[in-house]
Amino acid sequence: MSSRLRISSLSWSGWCWKCNVKLTLIALIGSVACFLCLILILDLPVSSPSSAAVRSGNLSSKNSSESGNISSNKSYKSARRAVVNPRTVQNFPIRNTLNHTDSVLTLDPFRVNMSEVAKFREPISPEFYREKERLSNRSKSDAKRAVDLNTLTYFDPLVTSEKKAKFMFTMDVFIRACEKYGWDYFLIGGSLLGAWRHHGLIPWDDDVDIIMNGSDWREVRHVLGNIPGFTLWAQSVGVWRFFLSDLPTVPGSVHKWPFLDIFFFDENSTHLWGLTDHVHYMMFQRKYVLPLTKARWERWQLPVPACAERMLVHEYKNISTCISTLSVHEKGYVRETHSVPCSRLHSVFPFVFRCSEKATGRVVESRRVGDRTVEELTVLPEPSVCSEWTD
């Protein structure tokens, strides 16, 4: 009896062992099959060759063009998935501190004349304030005018004449530094929209969005972080900010306002993509961005993408709708936004109107406030390649 039980017990354990092996093999094969199916369905990247370079801070554009994680034989959609990945986010090997000195770099110092800020003073939107006063007087007896006044209040300029002078002086210093050291940059986001729609700062906006080549970050940190009278807030991952040192600090922050927001991009032979948070979603084919062209922004002609209008439509969908500012950077808070057709603001803020010259094919850009023409420029149309852009 005991002998049978022993034999039966051995047989049972042998069967269980074989069963476990089979189940393990089936589970393993099933997992591999599911993973392969997921890759085929979603077209996910199996590896990210450039992520190590990003983590180490080695963002040489020459290396990027050869070893970027966007293969030229991938579809645009696949390439985007390959880039929008936590491993490819900006991660410079620095501490989040104000101003920096890099003893390894030997660049000529950049000097500025702080008294030049006075030459940037100018009146801010006089037509807006006249219309606001007119509506205020009539709103007491006219309900419709009260509604119009409330709508207009959402678009109050956030920058005074004095603050804008400091803002534009900061911008001027940044532009001259870029020209001196040969850094690549161009306008993005609201600043690009401002260049296209207003030839300058969006009248109710209060910051500037600039993107730079990640391969220049060490020089940018070294130079902008050592200009007397200015401060650079540089982060390992987040947006950098450049501002005058003698301004009041924004509540709850270490930086001051007005400031320039500086983001970074990486590139390869086919694409450019955002590295910094907030622009990490950006991903464009090179032919739609390069070669950069110039557009009027305040008193300068600044670099913008070759297909600027198509890029704006891609990001904002309807650029004929004006949306009030979400963030009030001087006070450090966000607020409710309001949107109106831009045509409702044509009489109080400068807007750019375009028409093509049949004889030359060039585009005439007329900057007007109501019936008053502020400036007219003749520019080249967007390259023909821009018509190929599809979302």
Short mmCIF file of N, CA and C in Angstrom, two decimals, residues 230-319:
data_model
loop_
_atom_site.label_atom_id
_atom_site.label_comp_id
_atom_site.label_asym_id
_atom_site.label_seq_id
_atom_site.Cartn_x
_atom_site.Cartn_y
_atom_site.Cartn_z
N PHE A 230 22.16 91.88 -15.58
CA PHE A 230 21.18 90.89 -16.01
C PHE A 230 21.36 89.59 -15.24
N THR A 231 20.30 88.82 -15.18
CA THR A 231 20.31 87.53 -14.49
C THR A 231 19.76 86.46 -15.40
N LEU A 232 20.36 85.29 -15.35
CA LEU A 232 19.86 84.13 -16.09
C LEU A 232 19.43 83.07 -15.08
N TRP A 233 18.17 82.62 -15.18
CA TRP A 233 17.68 81.51 -14.39
C TRP A 233 17.72 80.29 -15.29
N ALA A 234 18.72 79.42 -15.07
CA ALA A 234 18.93 78.25 -15.93
C ALA A 234 18.62 76.99 -15.15
N GLN A 235 17.81 76.11 -15.75
CA GLN A 235 17.43 74.86 -15.10
C GLN A 235 17.93 73.67 -15.91
N SER A 236 18.13 72.57 -15.23
CA SER A 236 18.59 71.36 -15.92
C SER A 236 17.54 70.84 -16.88
N VAL A 237 16.27 70.94 -16.50
CA VAL A 237 15.19 70.38 -17.32
C VAL A 237 14.27 71.48 -17.86
N GLY A 238 13.90 72.43 -17.04
CA GLY A 238 12.86 73.38 -17.41
C GLY A 238 13.33 74.56 -18.23
N VAL A 239 12.37 75.44 -18.52
CA VAL A 239 12.62 76.64 -19.31
C VAL A 239 13.62 77.56 -18.61
N TRP A 240 14.47 78.23 -19.39
CA TRP A 240 15.39 79.23 -18.86
C TRP A 240 14.74 80.60 -18.96
N ARG A 241 15.11 81.51 -18.05
CA ARG A 241 14.56 82.86 -18.08
C ARG A 241 15.68 83.88 -17.92
N PHE A 242 15.59 84.94 -18.73
CA PHE A 242 16.62 85.98 -18.78
C PHE A 242 15.95 87.32 -18.52
N PHE A 243 16.49 88.09 -17.54
CA PHE A 243 15.80 89.32 -17.14
C PHE A 243 16.78 90.28 -16.49
N LEU A 244 16.33 91.53 -16.35
CA LEU A 244 17.12 92.55 -15.65
C LEU A 244 17.18 92.24 -14.16
N SER A 245 18.32 92.48 -13.56
CA SER A 245 18.53 92.08 -12.16
C SER A 245 17.83 92.99 -11.16
N ASP A 246 17.56 94.25 -11.53
CA ASP A 246 17.03 95.19 -10.54
C ASP A 246 15.50 95.24 -10.50
N LEU A 247 14.83 94.26 -11.09
CA LEU A 247 13.37 94.21 -11.08
C LEU A 247 12.86 93.53 -9.82
N PRO A 248 11.60 93.76 -9.43
CA PRO A 248 11.03 93.05 -8.29
C PRO A 248 10.81 91.57 -8.63
N THR A 249 10.98 90.71 -7.64
CA THR A 249 10.81 89.27 -7.84
C THR A 249 9.34 88.91 -7.95
N VAL A 250 9.02 88.01 -8.87
CA VAL A 250 7.64 87.53 -9.03
C VAL A 250 7.24 86.76 -7.78
N PRO A 251 6.07 87.01 -7.20
CA PRO A 251 5.64 86.30 -5.99
C PRO A 251 5.72 84.78 -6.15
N GLY A 252 6.34 84.13 -5.18
CA GLY A 252 6.45 82.67 -5.19
C GLY A 252 7.49 82.13 -6.15
N SER A 253 8.36 83.00 -6.71
CA SER A 253 9.37 82.54 -7.67
C SER A 253 10.73 83.11 -7.32
N VAL A 254 11.74 82.67 -8.06
CA VAL A 254 13.08 83.23 -7.90
C VAL A 254 13.40 84.18 -9.04
N HIS A 255 12.61 84.13 -10.13
CA HIS A 255 12.89 84.99 -11.28
C HIS A 255 12.10 86.29 -11.19
N LYS A 256 12.40 87.20 -12.12
CA LYS A 256 11.78 88.51 -12.14
C LYS A 256 11.11 88.74 -13.49
N TRP A 257 10.27 89.76 -13.52
CA TRP A 257 9.52 90.05 -14.75
C TRP A 257 9.67 91.52 -15.09
N PRO A 258 9.75 91.85 -16.39
CA PRO A 258 9.57 91.01 -17.57
C PRO A 258 10.80 90.17 -17.89
N PHE A 259 10.54 88.99 -18.48
CA PHE A 259 11.62 88.06 -18.79
C PHE A 259 11.43 87.46 -20.18
N LEU A 260 12.51 86.88 -20.68
CA LEU A 260 12.44 86.11 -21.91
C LEU A 260 12.41 84.64 -21.52
N ASP A 261 11.49 83.88 -22.09
CA ASP A 261 11.46 82.42 -21.93
C ASP A 261 12.34 81.80 -23.00
N ILE A 262 13.33 81.00 -22.57
CA ILE A 262 14.25 80.37 -23.52
C ILE A 262 14.07 78.85 -23.44
N PHE A 263 13.64 78.27 -24.55
CA PHE A 263 13.48 76.82 -24.68
C PHE A 263 14.59 76.28 -25.58
N PHE A 264 14.70 74.96 -25.65
CA PHE A 264 15.74 74.36 -26.48
C PHE A 264 15.16 73.28 -27.38
N PHE A 265 15.82 73.09 -28.54
CA PHE A 265 15.43 72.02 -29.46
C PHE A 265 16.64 71.18 -29.82
N ASP A 266 16.40 69.96 -30.26
CA ASP A 266 17.43 69.09 -30.83
C ASP A 266 17.04 68.82 -32.28
N GLU A 267 17.93 68.24 -33.04
CA GLU A 267 17.67 68.06 -34.46
C GLU A 267 18.43 66.87 -35.02
N ASN A 268 17.99 66.40 -36.18
CA ASN A 268 18.77 65.48 -36.97
C ASN A 268 18.62 65.87 -38.43
N SER A 269 18.91 64.99 -39.35
CA SER A 269 18.90 65.35 -40.76
C SER A 269 17.50 65.54 -41.33
N THR A 270 16.47 65.12 -40.60
CA THR A 270 15.11 65.21 -41.14
C THR A 270 14.14 66.01 -40.28
N HIS A 271 14.38 66.11 -38.98
CA HIS A 271 13.41 66.71 -38.07
C HIS A 271 14.07 67.62 -37.03
N LEU A 272 13.24 68.49 -36.44
CA LEU A 272 13.58 69.24 -35.23
C LEU A 272 12.51 68.94 -34.20
N TRP A 273 12.91 68.86 -32.92
CA TRP A 273 11.93 68.59 -31.88
C TRP A 273 12.30 69.32 -30.59
N GLY A 274 11.28 69.68 -29.82
CA GLY A 274 11.50 70.40 -28.57
C GLY A 274 12.05 69.49 -27.49
N LEU A 275 13.01 70.01 -26.72
CA LEU A 275 13.58 69.27 -25.59
C LEU A 275 12.98 69.72 -24.27
N THR A 276 12.76 71.03 -24.13
CA THR A 276 12.31 71.59 -22.87
C THR A 276 10.84 71.29 -22.62
N ASP A 277 10.49 71.13 -21.33
CA ASP A 277 9.07 70.93 -21.02
C ASP A 277 8.28 72.14 -21.52
N HIS A 278 7.02 71.95 -21.78
CA HIS A 278 6.10 72.93 -22.38
C HIS A 278 6.24 73.00 -23.91
N VAL A 279 7.41 72.64 -24.46
CA VAL A 279 7.52 72.56 -25.93
C VAL A 279 7.91 71.14 -26.33
N HIS A 280 7.80 70.21 -25.38
CA HIS A 280 8.20 68.83 -25.65
C HIS A 280 7.31 68.19 -26.71
N TYR A 281 6.11 68.75 -26.90
CA TYR A 281 5.20 68.22 -27.91
C TYR A 281 5.63 68.61 -29.32
N MET A 282 6.50 69.61 -29.44
CA MET A 282 6.87 70.13 -30.76
C MET A 282 7.70 69.12 -31.54
N MET A 283 7.34 68.95 -32.79
CA MET A 283 8.05 68.00 -33.64
C MET A 283 7.76 68.39 -35.09
N PHE A 284 8.78 68.86 -35.82
CA PHE A 284 8.56 69.35 -37.17
C PHE A 284 9.61 68.81 -38.14
N GLN A 285 9.20 68.59 -39.36
CA GLN A 285 10.16 68.23 -40.39
C GLN A 285 11.03 69.45 -40.71
N ARG A 286 12.31 69.21 -40.94
CA ARG A 286 13.26 70.30 -41.17
C ARG A 286 12.83 71.21 -42.33
N LYS A 287 12.29 70.62 -43.38
CA LYS A 287 11.97 71.40 -44.57
C LYS A 287 10.90 72.44 -44.31
N TYR A 288 10.13 72.29 -43.21
CA TYR A 288 9.11 73.27 -42.87
C TYR A 288 9.64 74.36 -41.94
N VAL A 289 10.84 74.16 -41.40
CA VAL A 289 11.43 75.11 -40.46
C VAL A 289 12.64 75.82 -41.07
N LEU A 290 13.49 75.06 -41.74
CA LEU A 290 14.74 75.59 -42.28
C LEU A 290 14.70 75.65 -43.80
N PRO A 291 15.37 76.62 -44.41
CA PRO A 291 16.11 77.70 -43.74
C PRO A 291 15.17 78.71 -43.09
N LEU A 292 15.60 79.24 -41.95
CA LEU A 292 14.79 80.24 -41.26
C LEU A 292 14.66 81.49 -42.13
N THR A 293 13.56 82.18 -41.96
CA THR A 293 13.37 83.46 -42.62
C THR A 293 13.26 84.53 -41.55
N LYS A 294 13.03 85.78 -41.94
CA LYS A 294 12.91 86.87 -40.98
C LYS A 294 11.51 87.46 -41.02
N ALA A 295 11.04 87.89 -39.87
CA ALA A 295 9.73 88.55 -39.77
C ALA A 295 9.85 89.74 -38.83
N ARG A 296 9.03 90.75 -39.08
CA ARG A 296 9.03 91.92 -38.21
C ARG A 296 8.49 91.54 -36.84
N TRP A 297 9.25 91.92 -35.82
CA TRP A 297 8.80 91.77 -34.42
C TRP A 297 9.27 93.03 -33.69
N GLU A 298 8.34 93.91 -33.36
CA GLU A 298 8.66 95.23 -32.81
C GLU A 298 9.63 95.96 -33.76
N ARG A 299 10.81 96.35 -33.31
CA ARG A 299 11.72 97.12 -34.17
C ARG A 299 12.76 96.26 -34.88
N TRP A 300 12.65 94.93 -34.73
CA TRP A 300 13.64 94.03 -35.32
C TRP A 300 13.04 93.16 -36.41
N GLN A 301 13.93 92.60 -37.21
CA GLN A 301 13.58 91.50 -38.11
C GLN A 301 14.18 90.25 -37.46
N LEU A 302 13.32 89.36 -36.95
CA LEU A 302 13.80 88.22 -36.17
C LEU A 302 13.57 86.90 -36.90
N PRO A 303 14.39 85.89 -36.57
CA PRO A 303 14.26 84.58 -37.23
C PRO A 303 12.95 83.89 -36.87
N VAL A 304 12.29 83.36 -37.89
CA VAL A 304 11.07 82.57 -37.71
C VAL A 304 11.15 81.36 -38.65
N PRO A 305 10.36 80.31 -38.41
CA PRO A 305 10.37 79.15 -39.29
C PRO A 305 9.96 79.51 -40.72
N ALA A 306 10.45 78.75 -41.68
CA ALA A 306 10.13 78.99 -43.09
C ALA A 306 8.62 78.95 -43.32
N CYS A 307 7.93 78.02 -42.68
CA CYS A 307 6.48 77.87 -42.83
C CYS A 307 5.78 78.38 -41.57
N ALA A 308 6.03 79.63 -41.23
CA ALA A 308 5.51 80.18 -39.97
C ALA A 308 3.99 80.13 -39.89
N GLU A 309 3.32 80.54 -40.96
CA GLU A 309 1.85 80.55 -40.92
C GLU A 309 1.30 79.14 -40.76
N ARG A 310 1.84 78.16 -41.48
CA ARG A 310 1.37 76.78 -41.37
C ARG A 310 1.63 76.24 -39.96
N MET A 311 2.77 76.62 -39.37
CA MET A 311 3.08 76.17 -38.02
C MET A 311 2.08 76.74 -37.01
N LEU A 312 1.69 77.99 -37.20
CA LEU A 312 0.73 78.62 -36.30
C LEU A 312 -0.64 77.97 -36.41
N VAL A 313 -1.06 77.68 -37.63
CA VAL A 313 -2.34 77.01 -37.83
C VAL A 313 -2.29 75.61 -37.21
N HIS A 314 -1.14 74.95 -37.35
CA HIS A 314 -0.96 73.63 -36.75
C HIS A 314 -1.13 73.69 -35.24
N GLU A 315 -0.61 74.75 -34.61
CA GLU A 315 -0.64 74.84 -33.14
C GLU A 315 -1.93 75.45 -32.62
N TYR A 316 -2.41 76.53 -33.26
CA TYR A 316 -3.55 77.27 -32.72
C TYR A 316 -4.87 77.00 -33.44
N LYS A 317 -4.82 76.31 -34.57
CA LYS A 317 -6.00 76.00 -35.38
C LYS A 317 -6.61 77.25 -36.01
N ASN A 318 -7.19 78.13 -35.21
CA ASN A 318 -7.83 79.32 -35.76
C ASN A 318 -7.09 80.56 -35.26
N ILE A 319 -6.22 81.12 -36.10
CA ILE A 319 -5.42 82.27 -35.67
C ILE A 319 -6.16 83.59 -35.90
#
